[in-house]
Amino acid sequence: MKYMLLIYNRPGFLEELTEDERTALFGEVDAIMRELTESGELVGGQALADPAQTRTVRLRDGLPAVTDGPFLESREVFAGYIAVDCETPERAAEIAARWPDVRFGGAMEVRPIMDDAGTEM
Amino acid sequence: MSTGPSPEDLRALAPRVLGALARRHGQFDACEDAVQEALLAAATQWPAEGVPANSYGWLLTVATRRLTDQWRSESARRDREAAVAAEAERLAPAVDERPADADDTLTLLFLCCHPALTPSSQIALTLRAVGGLTTAEIARAFLVPEATMAQRISRAKQRIKASGARFEPPPPAERDRRLAAVLHALYLVFNEGYTASGGAELHRAELTAEALRLTRDLHRLLPGDGEVTGLLALMLLTDARRAARTAPGGALVPLAEQDRGRWDRAAIDEGLALIADALTWSPPGPYQLQAAIAAVHAEAPDAAATDWPQILALYRLLAHLAPNPMVTLNQAVAAAMVHGPQAGLDLLRPLEEDERTAGHHRLAAVRAHLLERAGDHAAARAAYREAARRTTSLPERRYLEAKASEGTR
């Protein structure tokens, strides 16, 4: 079963850490990624640029219009994801629980990825 | 010079070559890598240079060379060249040696479905070592990056090695349990392919053919095993419905609404003959019973002519033999067809409290279906909506959403 682990954090929280803390944090992420690679569970992942670089497309006067800035103004923003293929949902949650952003006031969402296959009812 | 071999021909040679090497040498993980490299070499060289007269011998020679190369480079580090050269002589099987085909394939299947492995690792390793598929093909079929699949396979082999398992049949006391694991892995491969809906899913759909091919092989090796026969029959009878199970555009068509003229008669006939025969000499097991149920569906000229009392009796037997909430779910559908929707809804009640099924979309979907039949359309729509929210399958969600909005517009 494939899951996407959505990483939410507060923009700029990294800048408030000491250099050692940042190094430790990136080390933790590397370690998790290495473990997922070695276990054959890693499907993919991407980090997103700072929300300041966001452009949002919305309908205005019946036409799509592009504006600068995110769709939702919020304290926590969607910062990236990793996709995993795990044996159980518990395992996916366990991976999320270890993601360091959680310790710094962020949150992880564990969401099943939809499958193109299906059984007729 | 003939044209290139079909992938099927090449794949069929894989377990024979691997068996010969592993029997000689015992180091399953290294042998498996060597055979995989030989298969890749064949896939690139044969189309250009022609298929060698003795393709088995060619693969065995190349795989042996790869194995000795690997040994040599390892031993260079340990400065043991001489010992290795002697070992290489010893382990190189004669190319004209008759392969102990049957036993080897069986031993390989047991090894790949070793209990130390998770089901997904068992499947991946079986497809590569016995099925002769490349890592790239397996990765495409399971929609993961090739590196991920390579890692999964290599880890599976490490686990087998760490478990101390050898290239030999399991002890007699374990054999039945180990065979059940093999059948389960083949069944999962089949399902993975069967539920894929074509188009972009084509690579995945090929898994059905692979599962059938491997199960046919297994049946050829163990013709006297009723469950192996049952699984083969179940796959044939299920796969026969493939063309009718999706509408153009990929929408799922429920069994009752399928155009039975599009069912594959040849597959049905073969499946029916297999299961009818097995049930005369084998004690019934779960795969045989599921095949028997599929056979009752296959024999009905249209949905209305389905012998539901027979299906209900078979599900009761199955629930007795191999109790499982998913069996109860199907039994509830059959009970509703025989005794009316309320009888089915009554059977669902314990499942609502069973943590294995309480939140499962199939339970909500069956409840919706039975409520619909009972004429409680509002409750049916709510249950269809719940099922649609719970499924992680796009075509199922589409079907369930359509059912949820039926009659509301």
mmCIF file with all atom_site columns, N, CA, C and O in Angstrom, chain B residues 377-393:
data_model
loop_
_atom_site.group_PDB
_atom_site.id
_atom_site.type_symbol
_atom_site.label_atom_id
_atom_site.label_alt_id
_atom_site.label_comp_id
_atom_site.label_asym_id
_atom_site.label_entity_id
_atom_site.label_seq_id
_atom_site.pdbx_PDB_ins_code
_atom_site.Cartn_x
_atom_site.Cartn_y
_atom_site.Cartn_z
_atom_site.occupancy
_atom_site.B_iso_or_equiv
_atom_site.pdbx_formal_charge
_atom_site.auth_seq_id
_atom_site.auth_comp_id
_atom_site.auth_asym_id
_atom_site.auth_atom_id
_atom_site.pdbx_PDB_model_num
ATOM 1  N N  . HIS B 1 377 ? -33.639 3.262 0.012  1.00 0.00 ? 377 HIS B N  1
ATOM 2  C CA . HIS B 1 377 ? -32.713 3.959 -0.892 1.00 0.00 ? 377 HIS B CA 1
ATOM 3  C C  . HIS B 1 377 ? -31.894 5.045 -0.202 1.00 0.00 ? 377 HIS B C  1
ATOM 4  O O  . HIS B 1 377 ? -30.739 5.250 -0.545 1.00 0.00 ? 377 HIS B O  1
ATOM 5  N N  . ALA B 1 378 ? -32.488 5.704 0.783  1.00 0.00 ? 378 ALA B N  1
ATOM 6  C CA . ALA B 1 378 ? -31.739 6.767 1.467  1.00 0.00 ? 378 ALA B CA 1
ATOM 7  C C  . ALA B 1 378 ? -30.551 6.167 2.224  1.00 0.00 ? 378 ALA B C  1
ATOM 8  O O  . ALA B 1 378 ? -29.413 6.657 2.117  1.00 0.00 ? 378 ALA B O  1
ATOM 9  N N  . ALA B 1 379 ? -30.800 5.089 2.944  1.00 0.00 ? 379 ALA B N  1
ATOM 10 C CA . ALA B 1 379 ? -29.713 4.442 3.695  1.00 0.00 ? 379 ALA B CA 1
ATOM 11 C C  . ALA B 1 379 ? -28.685 3.845 2.737  1.00 0.00 ? 379 ALA B C  1
ATOM 12 O O  . ALA B 1 379 ? -27.484 3.861 3.016  1.00 0.00 ? 379 ALA B O  1
ATOM 13 N N  . ALA B 1 380 ? -29.165 3.320 1.604  1.00 0.00 ? 380 ALA B N  1
ATOM 14 C CA . ALA B 1 380 ? -28.254 2.746 0.610  1.00 0.00 ? 380 ALA B CA 1
ATOM 15 C C  . ALA B 1 380 ? -27.311 3.820 0.087  1.00 0.00 ? 380 ALA B C  1
ATOM 16 O O  . ALA B 1 380 ? -26.098 3.598 -0.011 1.00 0.00 ? 380 ALA B O  1
ATOM 17 N N  . ARG B 1 381 ? -27.870 4.992 -0.222 1.00 0.00 ? 381 ARG B N  1
ATOM 18 C CA . ARG B 1 381 ? -27.033 6.080 -0.753 1.00 0.00 ? 381 ARG B CA 1
ATOM 19 C C  . ARG B 1 381 ? -25.973 6.492 0.269  1.00 0.00 ? 381 ARG B C  1
ATOM 20 O O  . ARG B 1 381 ? -24.818 6.711 -0.076 1.00 0.00 ? 381 ARG B O  1
ATOM 21 N N  . ALA B 1 382 ? -26.396 6.566 1.530  1.00 0.00 ? 382 ALA B N  1
ATOM 22 C CA . ALA B 1 382 ? -25.443 6.947 2.579  1.00 0.00 ? 382 ALA B CA 1
ATOM 23 C C  . ALA B 1 382 ? -24.318 5.910 2.679  1.00 0.00 ? 382 ALA B C  1
ATOM 24 O O  . ALA B 1 382 ? -23.140 6.260 2.827  1.00 0.00 ? 382 ALA B O  1
ATOM 25 N N  . ALA B 1 383 ? -24.688 4.639 2.570  1.00 0.00 ? 383 ALA B N  1
ATOM 26 C CA . ALA B 1 383 ? -23.673 3.580 2.666  1.00 0.00 ? 383 ALA B CA 1
ATOM 27 C C  . ALA B 1 383 ? -22.760 3.598 1.441  1.00 0.00 ? 383 ALA B C  1
ATOM 28 O O  . ALA B 1 383 ? -21.556 3.374 1.556  1.00 0.00 ? 383 ALA B O  1
ATOM 29 N N  . TYR B 1 384 ? -23.316 3.869 0.258  1.00 0.00 ? 384 TYR B N  1
ATOM 30 C CA . TYR B 1 384 ? -22.465 3.987 -0.937 1.00 0.00 ? 384 TYR B CA 1
ATOM 31 C C  . TYR B 1 384 ? -21.491 5.152 -0.785 1.00 0.00 ? 384 TYR B C  1
ATOM 32 O O  . TYR B 1 384 ? -20.328 5.056 -1.174 1.00 0.00 ? 384 TYR B O  1
ATOM 33 N N  . ARG B 1 385 ? -21.998 6.271 -0.215 1.00 0.00 ? 385 ARG B N  1
ATOM 34 C CA . ARG B 1 385 ? -21.106 7.426 -0.017 1.00 0.00 ? 385 ARG B CA 1
ATOM 35 C C  . ARG B 1 385 ? -19.971 7.066 0.937  1.00 0.00 ? 385 ARG B C  1
ATOM 36 O O  . ARG B 1 385 ? -18.821 7.403 0.706  1.00 0.00 ? 385 ARG B O  1
ATOM 37 N N  . GLU B 1 386 ? -20.337 6.325 2.006  1.00 0.00 ? 386 GLU B N  1
ATOM 38 C CA . GLU B 1 386 ? -19.322 5.923 2.971  1.00 0.00 ? 386 GLU B CA 1
ATOM 39 C C  . GLU B 1 386 ? -18.280 5.022 2.289  1.00 0.00 ? 386 GLU B C  1
ATOM 40 O O  . GLU B 1 386 ? -17.066 5.201 2.467  1.00 0.00 ? 386 GLU B O  1
ATOM 41 N N  . ALA B 1 387 ? -18.761 4.085 1.479  1.00 0.00 ? 387 ALA B N  1
ATOM 42 C CA . ALA B 1 387 ? -17.847 3.170 0.779  1.00 0.00 ? 387 ALA B CA 1
ATOM 43 C C  . ALA B 1 387 ? -16.940 3.955 -0.165 1.00 0.00 ? 387 ALA B C  1
ATOM 44 O O  . ALA B 1 387 ? -15.739 3.687 -0.258 1.00 0.00 ? 387 ALA B O  1
ATOM 45 N N  . ALA B 1 388 ? -17.509 4.942 -0.855 1.00 0.00 ? 388 ALA B N  1
ATOM 46 C CA . ALA B 1 388 ? -16.728 5.753 -1.798 1.00 0.00 ? 388 ALA B CA 1
ATOM 47 C C  . ALA B 1 388 ? -15.621 6.510 -1.081 1.00 0.00 ? 388 ALA B C  1
ATOM 48 O O  . ALA B 1 388 ? -14.522 6.669 -1.604 1.00 0.00 ? 388 ALA B O  1
ATOM 49 N N  . ARG B 1 389 ? -15.927 6.966 0.144  1.00 0.00 ? 389 ARG B N  1
ATOM 50 C CA . ARG B 1 389 ? -14.899 7.709 0.893  1.00 0.00 ? 389 ARG B CA 1
ATOM 51 C C  . ARG B 1 389 ? -13.805 6.797 1.409  1.00 0.00 ? 389 ARG B C  1
ATOM 52 O O  . ARG B 1 389 ? -12.690 7.224 1.637  1.00 0.00 ? 389 ARG B O  1
ATOM 53 N N  . ARG B 1 390 ? -14.173 5.518 1.630  1.00 0.00 ? 390 ARG B N  1
ATOM 54 C CA . ARG B 1 390 ? -13.202 4.606 2.249  1.00 0.00 ? 390 ARG B CA 1
ATOM 55 C C  . ARG B 1 390 ? -12.294 3.875 1.262  1.00 0.00 ? 390 ARG B C  1
ATOM 56 O O  . ARG B 1 390 ? -11.213 3.433 1.626  1.00 0.00 ? 390 ARG B O  1
ATOM 57 N N  . THR B 1 391 ? -12.725 3.718 0.026  1.00 0.00 ? 391 THR B N  1
ATOM 58 C CA . THR B 1 391 ? -11.894 2.962 -0.906 1.00 0.00 ? 391 THR B CA 1
ATOM 59 C C  . THR B 1 391 ? -10.660 3.773 -1.301 1.00 0.00 ? 391 THR B C  1
ATOM 60 O O  . THR B 1 391 ? -10.685 5.006 -1.281 1.00 0.00 ? 391 THR B O  1
ATOM 61 N N  . THR B 1 392 ? -9.579  3.058 -1.636 1.00 0.00 ? 392 THR B N  1
ATOM 62 C CA . THR B 1 392 ? -8.395  3.746 -2.150 1.00 0.00 ? 392 THR B CA 1
ATOM 63 C C  . THR B 1 392 ? -8.200  3.402 -3.624 1.00 0.00 ? 392 THR B C  1
ATOM 64 O O  . THR B 1 392 ? -7.128  3.569 -4.171 1.00 0.00 ? 392 THR B O  1
ATOM 65 N N  . SER B 1 393 ? -9.257  2.888 -4.261 1.00 0.00 ? 393 SER B N  1
ATOM 66 C CA . SER B 1 393 ? -9.181  2.565 -5.684 1.00 0.00 ? 393 SER B CA 1
ATOM 67 C C  . SER B 1 393 ? -9.979  3.592 -6.482 1.00 0.00 ? 393 SER B C  1
ATOM 68 O O  . SER B 1 393 ? -11.156 3.840 -6.189 1.00 0.00 ? 393 SER B O  1
#
